[in-house]
PDB file of C-alpha atoms in Angstrom:
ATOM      1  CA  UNK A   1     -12.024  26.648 -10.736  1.00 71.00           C
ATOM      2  CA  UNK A   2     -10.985  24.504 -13.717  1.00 85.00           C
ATOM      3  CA  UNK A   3     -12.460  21.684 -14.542  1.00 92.00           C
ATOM      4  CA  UNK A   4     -12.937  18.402 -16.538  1.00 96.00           C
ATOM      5  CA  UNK A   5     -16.478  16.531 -16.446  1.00 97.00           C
ATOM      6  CA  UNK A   6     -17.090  13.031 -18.355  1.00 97.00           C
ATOM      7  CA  UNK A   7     -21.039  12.466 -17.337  1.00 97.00           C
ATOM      8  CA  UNK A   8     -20.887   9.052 -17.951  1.00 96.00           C
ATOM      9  CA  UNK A   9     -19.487   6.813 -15.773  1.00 96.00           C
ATOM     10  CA  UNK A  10     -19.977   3.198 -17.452  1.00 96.00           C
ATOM     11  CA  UNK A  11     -20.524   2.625 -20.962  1.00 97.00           C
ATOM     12  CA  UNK A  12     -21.603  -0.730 -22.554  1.00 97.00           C
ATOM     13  CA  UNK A  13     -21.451  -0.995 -26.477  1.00 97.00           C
ATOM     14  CA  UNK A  14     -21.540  -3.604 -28.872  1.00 97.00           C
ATOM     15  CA  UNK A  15     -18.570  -4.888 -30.868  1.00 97.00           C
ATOM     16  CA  UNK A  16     -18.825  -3.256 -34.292  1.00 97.00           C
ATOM     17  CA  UNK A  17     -20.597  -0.610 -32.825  1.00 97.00           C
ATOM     18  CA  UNK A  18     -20.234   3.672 -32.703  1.00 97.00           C
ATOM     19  CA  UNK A  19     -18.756   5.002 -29.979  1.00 97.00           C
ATOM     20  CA  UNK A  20     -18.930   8.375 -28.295  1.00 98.00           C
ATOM     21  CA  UNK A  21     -17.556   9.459 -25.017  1.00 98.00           C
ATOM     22  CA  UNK A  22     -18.721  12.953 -23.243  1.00 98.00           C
ATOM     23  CA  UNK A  23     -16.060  15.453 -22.676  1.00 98.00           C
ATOM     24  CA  UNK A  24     -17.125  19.056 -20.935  1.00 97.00           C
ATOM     25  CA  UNK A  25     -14.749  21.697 -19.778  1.00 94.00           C
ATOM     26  CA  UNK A  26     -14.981  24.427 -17.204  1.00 90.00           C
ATOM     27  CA  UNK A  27     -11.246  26.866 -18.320  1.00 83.00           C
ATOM     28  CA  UNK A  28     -10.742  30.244 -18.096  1.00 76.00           C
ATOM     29  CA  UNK A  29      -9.317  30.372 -21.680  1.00 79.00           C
ATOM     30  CA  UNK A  30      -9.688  27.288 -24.131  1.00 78.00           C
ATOM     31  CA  UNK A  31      -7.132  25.006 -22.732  1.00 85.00           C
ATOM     32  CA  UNK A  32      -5.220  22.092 -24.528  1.00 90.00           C
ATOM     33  CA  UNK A  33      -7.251  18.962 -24.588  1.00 93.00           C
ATOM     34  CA  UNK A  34      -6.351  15.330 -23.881  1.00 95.00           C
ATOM     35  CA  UNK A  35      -7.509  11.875 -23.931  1.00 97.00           C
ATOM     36  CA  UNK A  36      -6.125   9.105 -22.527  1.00 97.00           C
ATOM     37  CA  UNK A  37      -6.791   5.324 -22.176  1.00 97.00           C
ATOM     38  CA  UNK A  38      -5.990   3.202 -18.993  1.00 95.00           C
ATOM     39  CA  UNK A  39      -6.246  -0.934 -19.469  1.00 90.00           C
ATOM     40  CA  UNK A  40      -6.298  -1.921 -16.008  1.00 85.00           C
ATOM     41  CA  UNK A  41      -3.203  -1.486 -13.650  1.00 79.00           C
ATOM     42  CA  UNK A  42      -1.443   0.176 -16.507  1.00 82.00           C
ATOM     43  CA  UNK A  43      -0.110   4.064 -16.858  1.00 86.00           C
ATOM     44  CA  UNK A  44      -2.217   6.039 -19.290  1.00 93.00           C
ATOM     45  CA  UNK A  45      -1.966   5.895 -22.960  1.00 94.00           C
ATOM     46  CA  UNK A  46      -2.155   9.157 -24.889  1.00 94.00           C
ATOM     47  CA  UNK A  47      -4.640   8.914 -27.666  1.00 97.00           C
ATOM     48  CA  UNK A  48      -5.012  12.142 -29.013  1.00 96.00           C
ATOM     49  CA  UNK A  49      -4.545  15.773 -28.590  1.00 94.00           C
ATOM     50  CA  UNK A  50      -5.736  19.146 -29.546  1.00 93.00           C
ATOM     51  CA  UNK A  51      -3.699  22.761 -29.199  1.00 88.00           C
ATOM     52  CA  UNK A  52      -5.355  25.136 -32.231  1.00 87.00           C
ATOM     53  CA  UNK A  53      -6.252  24.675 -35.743  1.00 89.00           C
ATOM     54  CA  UNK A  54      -8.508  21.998 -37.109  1.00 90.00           C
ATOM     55  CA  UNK A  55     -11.365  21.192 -34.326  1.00 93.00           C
ATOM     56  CA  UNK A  56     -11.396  17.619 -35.736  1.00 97.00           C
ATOM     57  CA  UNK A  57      -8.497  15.644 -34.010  1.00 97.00           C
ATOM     58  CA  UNK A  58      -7.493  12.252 -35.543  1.00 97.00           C
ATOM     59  CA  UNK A  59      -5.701  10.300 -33.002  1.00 97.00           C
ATOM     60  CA  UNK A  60      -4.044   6.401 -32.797  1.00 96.00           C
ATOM     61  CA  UNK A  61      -6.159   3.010 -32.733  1.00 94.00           C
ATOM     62  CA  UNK A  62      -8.908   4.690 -35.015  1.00 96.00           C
ATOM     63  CA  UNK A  63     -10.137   7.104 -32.783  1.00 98.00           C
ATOM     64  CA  UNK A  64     -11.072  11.127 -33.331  1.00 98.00           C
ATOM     65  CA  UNK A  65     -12.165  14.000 -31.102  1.00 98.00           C
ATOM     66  CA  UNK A  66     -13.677  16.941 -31.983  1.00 97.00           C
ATOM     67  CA  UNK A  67     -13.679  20.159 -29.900  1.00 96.00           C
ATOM     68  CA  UNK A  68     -16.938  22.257 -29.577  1.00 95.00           C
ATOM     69  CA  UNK A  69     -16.047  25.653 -28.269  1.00 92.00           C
ATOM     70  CA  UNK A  70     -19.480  26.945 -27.938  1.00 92.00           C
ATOM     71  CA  UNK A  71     -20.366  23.574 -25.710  1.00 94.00           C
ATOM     72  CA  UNK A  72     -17.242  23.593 -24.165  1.00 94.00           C
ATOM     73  CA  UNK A  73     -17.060  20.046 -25.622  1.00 96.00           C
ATOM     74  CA  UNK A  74     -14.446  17.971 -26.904  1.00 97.00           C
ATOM     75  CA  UNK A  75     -16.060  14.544 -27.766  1.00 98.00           C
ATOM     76  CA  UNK A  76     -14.169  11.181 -28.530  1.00 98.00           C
ATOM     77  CA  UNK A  77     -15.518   9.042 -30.770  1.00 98.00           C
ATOM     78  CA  UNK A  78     -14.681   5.513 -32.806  1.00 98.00           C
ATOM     79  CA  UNK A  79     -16.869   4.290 -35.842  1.00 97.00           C
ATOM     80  CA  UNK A  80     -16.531   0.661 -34.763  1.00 97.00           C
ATOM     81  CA  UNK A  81     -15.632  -0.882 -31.188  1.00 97.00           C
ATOM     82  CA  UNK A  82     -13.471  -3.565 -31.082  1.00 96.00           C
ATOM     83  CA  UNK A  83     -13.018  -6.321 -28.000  1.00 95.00           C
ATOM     84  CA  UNK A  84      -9.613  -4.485 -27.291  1.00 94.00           C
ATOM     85  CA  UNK A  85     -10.707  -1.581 -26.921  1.00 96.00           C
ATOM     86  CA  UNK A  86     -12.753  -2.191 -23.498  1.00 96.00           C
ATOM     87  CA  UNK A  87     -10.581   0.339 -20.685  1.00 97.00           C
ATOM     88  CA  UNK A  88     -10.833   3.339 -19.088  1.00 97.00           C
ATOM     89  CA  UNK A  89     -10.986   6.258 -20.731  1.00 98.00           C
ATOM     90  CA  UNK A  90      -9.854   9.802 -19.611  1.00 98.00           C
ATOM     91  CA  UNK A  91     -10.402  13.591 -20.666  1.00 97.00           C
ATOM     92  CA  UNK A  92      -8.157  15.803 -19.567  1.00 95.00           C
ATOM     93  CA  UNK A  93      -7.256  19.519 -19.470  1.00 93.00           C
ATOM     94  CA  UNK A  94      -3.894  21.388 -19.748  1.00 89.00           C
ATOM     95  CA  UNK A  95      -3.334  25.001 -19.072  1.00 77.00           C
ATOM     96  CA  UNK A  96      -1.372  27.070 -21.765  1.00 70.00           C
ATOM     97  CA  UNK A  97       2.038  27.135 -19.200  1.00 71.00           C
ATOM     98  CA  UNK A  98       1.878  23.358 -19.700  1.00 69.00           C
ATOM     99  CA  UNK A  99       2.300  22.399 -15.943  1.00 76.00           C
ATOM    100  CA  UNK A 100      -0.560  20.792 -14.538  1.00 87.00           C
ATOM    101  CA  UNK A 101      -3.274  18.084 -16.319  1.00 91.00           C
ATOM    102  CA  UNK A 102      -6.877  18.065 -14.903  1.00 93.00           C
ATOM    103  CA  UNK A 103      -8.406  14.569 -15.369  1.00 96.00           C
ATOM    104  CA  UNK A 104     -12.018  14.258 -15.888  1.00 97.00           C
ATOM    105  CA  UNK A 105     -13.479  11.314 -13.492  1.00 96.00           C
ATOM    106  CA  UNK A 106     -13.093   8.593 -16.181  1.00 97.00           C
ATOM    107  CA  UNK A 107     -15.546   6.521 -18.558  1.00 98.00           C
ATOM    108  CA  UNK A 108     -15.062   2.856 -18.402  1.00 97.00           C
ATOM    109  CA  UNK A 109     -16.130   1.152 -21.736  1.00 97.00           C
ATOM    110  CA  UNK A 110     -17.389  -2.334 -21.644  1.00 97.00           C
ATOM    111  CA  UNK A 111     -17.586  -3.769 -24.994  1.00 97.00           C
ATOM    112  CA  UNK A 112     -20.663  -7.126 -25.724  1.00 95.00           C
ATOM    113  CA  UNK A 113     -19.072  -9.693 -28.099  1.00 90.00           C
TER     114      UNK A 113
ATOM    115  CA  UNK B   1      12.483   0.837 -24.096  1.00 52.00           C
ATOM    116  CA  UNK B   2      12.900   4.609 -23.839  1.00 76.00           C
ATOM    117  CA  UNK B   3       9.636   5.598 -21.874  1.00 92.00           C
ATOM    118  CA  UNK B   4       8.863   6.368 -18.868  1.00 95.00           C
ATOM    119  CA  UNK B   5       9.785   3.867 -16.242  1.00 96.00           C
ATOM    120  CA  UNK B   6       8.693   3.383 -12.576  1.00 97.00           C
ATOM    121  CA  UNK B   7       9.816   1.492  -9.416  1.00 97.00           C
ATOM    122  CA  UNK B   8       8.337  -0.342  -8.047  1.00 97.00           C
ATOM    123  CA  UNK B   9       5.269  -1.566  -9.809  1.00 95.00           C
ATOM    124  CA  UNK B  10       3.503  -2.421  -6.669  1.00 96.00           C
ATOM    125  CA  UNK B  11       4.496  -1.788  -2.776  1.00 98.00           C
ATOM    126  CA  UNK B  12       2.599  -3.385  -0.027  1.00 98.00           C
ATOM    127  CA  UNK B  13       3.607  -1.655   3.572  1.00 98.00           C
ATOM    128  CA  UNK B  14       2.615  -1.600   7.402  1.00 98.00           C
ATOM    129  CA  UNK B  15       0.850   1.952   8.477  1.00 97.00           C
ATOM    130  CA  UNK B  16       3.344   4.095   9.704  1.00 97.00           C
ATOM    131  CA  UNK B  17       6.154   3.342   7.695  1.00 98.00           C
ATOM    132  CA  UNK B  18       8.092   5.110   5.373  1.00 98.00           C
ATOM    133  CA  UNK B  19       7.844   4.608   1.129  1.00 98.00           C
ATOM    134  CA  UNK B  20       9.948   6.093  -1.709  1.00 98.00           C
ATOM    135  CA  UNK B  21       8.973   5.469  -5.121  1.00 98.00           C
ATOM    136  CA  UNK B  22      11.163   6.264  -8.045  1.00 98.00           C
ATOM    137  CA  UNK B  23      10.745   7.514 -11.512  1.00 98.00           C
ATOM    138  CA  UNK B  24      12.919   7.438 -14.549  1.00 97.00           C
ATOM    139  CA  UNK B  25      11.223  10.085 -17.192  1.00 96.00           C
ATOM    140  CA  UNK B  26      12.555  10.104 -21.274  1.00 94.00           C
ATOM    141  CA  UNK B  27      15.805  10.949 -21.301  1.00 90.00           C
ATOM    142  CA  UNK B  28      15.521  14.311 -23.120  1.00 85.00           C
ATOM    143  CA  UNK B  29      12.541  15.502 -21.197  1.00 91.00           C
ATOM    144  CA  UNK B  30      13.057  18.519 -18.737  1.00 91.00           C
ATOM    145  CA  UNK B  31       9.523  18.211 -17.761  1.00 93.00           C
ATOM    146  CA  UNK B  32       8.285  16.111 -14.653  1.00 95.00           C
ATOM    147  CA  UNK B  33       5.064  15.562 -13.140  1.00 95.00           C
ATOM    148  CA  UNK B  34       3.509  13.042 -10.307  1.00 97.00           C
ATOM    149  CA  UNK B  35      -0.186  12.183 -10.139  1.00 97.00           C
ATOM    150  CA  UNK B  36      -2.475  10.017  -7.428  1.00 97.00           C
ATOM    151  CA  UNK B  37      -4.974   8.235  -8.706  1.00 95.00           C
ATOM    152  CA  UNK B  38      -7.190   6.585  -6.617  1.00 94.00           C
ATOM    153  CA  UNK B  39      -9.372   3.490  -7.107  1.00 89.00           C
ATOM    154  CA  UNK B  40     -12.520   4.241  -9.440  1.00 87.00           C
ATOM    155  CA  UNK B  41     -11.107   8.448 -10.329  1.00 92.00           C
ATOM    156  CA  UNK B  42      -9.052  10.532 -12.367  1.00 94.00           C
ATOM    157  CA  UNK B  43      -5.662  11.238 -11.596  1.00 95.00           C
ATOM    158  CA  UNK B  44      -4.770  14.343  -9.672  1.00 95.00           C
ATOM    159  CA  UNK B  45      -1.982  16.223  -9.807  1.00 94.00           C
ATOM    160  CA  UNK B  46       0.529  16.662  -7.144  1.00 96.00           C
ATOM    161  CA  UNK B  47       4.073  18.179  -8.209  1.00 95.00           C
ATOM    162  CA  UNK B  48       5.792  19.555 -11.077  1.00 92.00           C
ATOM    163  CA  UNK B  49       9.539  19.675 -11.655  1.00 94.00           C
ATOM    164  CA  UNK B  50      10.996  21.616 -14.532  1.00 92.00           C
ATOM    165  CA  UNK B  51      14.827  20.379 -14.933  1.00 92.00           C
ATOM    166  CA  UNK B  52      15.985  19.971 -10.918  1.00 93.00           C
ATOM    167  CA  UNK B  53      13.439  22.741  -9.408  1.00 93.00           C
ATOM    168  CA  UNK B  54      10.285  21.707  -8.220  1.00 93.00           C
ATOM    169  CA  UNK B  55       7.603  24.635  -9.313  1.00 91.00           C
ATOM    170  CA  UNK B  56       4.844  23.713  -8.517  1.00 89.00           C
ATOM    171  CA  UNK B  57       3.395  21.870  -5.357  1.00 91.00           C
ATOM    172  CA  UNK B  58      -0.302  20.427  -5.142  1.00 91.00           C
ATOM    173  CA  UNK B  59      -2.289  21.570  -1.567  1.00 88.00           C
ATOM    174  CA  UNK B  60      -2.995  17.129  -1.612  1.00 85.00           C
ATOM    175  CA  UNK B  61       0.667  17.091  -1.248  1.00 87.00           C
ATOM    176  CA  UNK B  62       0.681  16.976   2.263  1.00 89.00           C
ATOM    177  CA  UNK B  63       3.807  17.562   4.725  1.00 93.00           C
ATOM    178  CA  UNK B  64       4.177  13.992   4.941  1.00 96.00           C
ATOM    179  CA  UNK B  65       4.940  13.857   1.230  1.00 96.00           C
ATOM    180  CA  UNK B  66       8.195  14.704  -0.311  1.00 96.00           C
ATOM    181  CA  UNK B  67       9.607  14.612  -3.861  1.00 97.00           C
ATOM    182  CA  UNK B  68      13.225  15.503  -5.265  1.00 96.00           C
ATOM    183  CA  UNK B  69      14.819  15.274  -8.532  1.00 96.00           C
ATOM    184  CA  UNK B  70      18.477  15.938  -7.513  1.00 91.00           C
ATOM    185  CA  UNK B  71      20.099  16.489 -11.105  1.00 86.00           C
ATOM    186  CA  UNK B  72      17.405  17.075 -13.074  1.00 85.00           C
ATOM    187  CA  UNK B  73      17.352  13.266 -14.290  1.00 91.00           C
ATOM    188  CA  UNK B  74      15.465  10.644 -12.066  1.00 96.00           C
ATOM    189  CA  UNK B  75      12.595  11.668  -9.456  1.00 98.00           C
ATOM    190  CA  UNK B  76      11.781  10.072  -6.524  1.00 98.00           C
ATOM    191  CA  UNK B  77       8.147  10.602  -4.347  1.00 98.00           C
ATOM    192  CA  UNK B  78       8.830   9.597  -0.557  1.00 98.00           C
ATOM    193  CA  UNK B  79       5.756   9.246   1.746  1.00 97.00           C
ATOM    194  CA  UNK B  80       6.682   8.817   5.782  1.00 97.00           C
ATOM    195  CA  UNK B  81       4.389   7.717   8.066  1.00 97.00           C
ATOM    196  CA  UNK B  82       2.067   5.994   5.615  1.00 97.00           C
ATOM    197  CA  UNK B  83      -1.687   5.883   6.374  1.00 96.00           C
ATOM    198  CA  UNK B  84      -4.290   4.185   4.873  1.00 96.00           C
ATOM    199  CA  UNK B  85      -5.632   7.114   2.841  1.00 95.00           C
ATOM    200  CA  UNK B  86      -2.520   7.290   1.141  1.00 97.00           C
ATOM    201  CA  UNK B  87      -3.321   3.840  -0.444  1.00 97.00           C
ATOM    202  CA  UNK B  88      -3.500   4.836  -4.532  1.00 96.00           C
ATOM    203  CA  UNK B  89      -1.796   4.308  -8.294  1.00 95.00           C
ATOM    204  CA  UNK B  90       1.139   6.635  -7.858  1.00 97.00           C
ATOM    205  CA  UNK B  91       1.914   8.621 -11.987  1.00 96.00           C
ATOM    206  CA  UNK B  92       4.776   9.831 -12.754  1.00 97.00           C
ATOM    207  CA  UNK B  93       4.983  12.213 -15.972  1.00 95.00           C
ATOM    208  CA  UNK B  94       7.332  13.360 -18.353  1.00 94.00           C
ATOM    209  CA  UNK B  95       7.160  15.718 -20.791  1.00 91.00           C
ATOM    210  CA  UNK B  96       9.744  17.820 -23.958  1.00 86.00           C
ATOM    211  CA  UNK B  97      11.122  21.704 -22.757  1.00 71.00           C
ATOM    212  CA  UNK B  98       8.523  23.015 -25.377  1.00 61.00           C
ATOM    213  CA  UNK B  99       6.241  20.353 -25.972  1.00 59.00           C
ATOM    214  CA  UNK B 100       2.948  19.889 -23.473  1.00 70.00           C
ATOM    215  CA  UNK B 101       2.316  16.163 -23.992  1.00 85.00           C
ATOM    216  CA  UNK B 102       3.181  14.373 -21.173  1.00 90.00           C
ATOM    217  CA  UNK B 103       4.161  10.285 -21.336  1.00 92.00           C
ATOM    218  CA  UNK B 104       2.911   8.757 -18.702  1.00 95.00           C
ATOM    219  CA  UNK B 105       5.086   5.307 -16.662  1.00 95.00           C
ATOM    220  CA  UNK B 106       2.822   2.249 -15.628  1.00 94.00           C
ATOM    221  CA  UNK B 107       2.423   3.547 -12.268  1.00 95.00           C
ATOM    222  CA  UNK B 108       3.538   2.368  -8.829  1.00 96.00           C
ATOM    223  CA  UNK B 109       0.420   0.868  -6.833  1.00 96.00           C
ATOM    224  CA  UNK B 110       1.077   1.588  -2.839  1.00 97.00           C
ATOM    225  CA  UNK B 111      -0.974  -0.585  -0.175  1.00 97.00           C
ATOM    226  CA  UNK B 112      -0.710   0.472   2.988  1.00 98.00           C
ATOM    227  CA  UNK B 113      -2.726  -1.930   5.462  1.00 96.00           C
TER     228      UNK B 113
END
């Protein structure tokens, strides 16, 4: 069955601070690769994507991903936190037919001033 | 604002009655999509419309649960007989005829008590 794990449920970082959020995959093929960002009791904000090519994705708001296909990884990461960017934060999975997303369970970043 | 809109933000109702929720994708997307996400989880996919037909229909989409998209423009998502399970952020999707991104709207928050 498909299937998008983020192992870590809360994560607490100081402002200024690196940031990495855990992405694993369970696809039959390699699928196309999402994240998203949720403030709270909003819709979900695509942050960036990968389809082929460069396994280094930049996306908006200064973060990148980068996809592992031997770990069945894909990573998210920001060199420095900022206040704003405490949300929820969502991996997800896409199928090459394009017709379904599977959501990991979420990461919800707290950030320390 | 051309994105993806949703109505109504928030619906509170009795247990046992009926909802309908509406959703407005980008204008020149062919691509539709609803998602539940429940309090603390990813979102989950439950239907898929590609222009008018609906293709593909989650097994959470129970008999209760029906969604149209008469002329391939608007969508709405009609729950009858509400129960408290069905309490949840309601997505709704839209993405380009070739494209696989998919734009998410704010979300319509049901409360059934």
């Amino acid at each position: 069955a498909q299937s998008v794990t983020q192992p870590d449920i809360h994560i607490t970082v100081s402002e200024g601070a690196s940031l990495e959020l855990r992405c694993n995959y369970s696809y039959g093929a390699t699928p196309y690769l999402f994240w998203y960002v949720q403030s709270p009791g909003q819709g979900l904000q695509l942050l960036l994507k990968y389809f082929s090519g460069d396994t280094l994705v930049q996306g908006i708001k200064g973060f990148e991903a980068e996809f592992k296909r031997s770990q069945s990884s894909f990573n998210l990461r920001k060199p420095s936190v900022h206040w704003s960017d405490a949300a929820e934060y969502f991996c997800a999975a896409q199928n090459n037919a394009g017709n379904m997303l599977t959501f990991g369970g979420g990461t919800r970043l707290m950030v320390k001033p | 604002d051309t994105g993806v809109s949703q109505n109504p933000r928030h619906k509170i109702t009795k247990r046992g009655q009926n909802v309908t929720f509406r959703c407005d994708p980008i204008s020149e997307h062919n691509r539709l999509y609803w998602y539940r996400q429940t309090l603390g989880q990813g979102p989950e996919f439950l239907t898929y419309f590609q222009n008018e037909a609906q293709l593909e229909k989650s097994r959470l989409l129970s008999d209760r649960f029906s969604a149209e998209r008469p002329k391939g423009s608007f969508s709405t998502l009609e729950i009858q007989r509400t129960e408290q399970g069905d309490s949840a952020m309601y997505l709704c999707a839209s993405s380009r005829p070739q494209g696989t991104e998919a734009f998410f709207g704010q979300g319509t928050r049901l409360t059934v008590v």
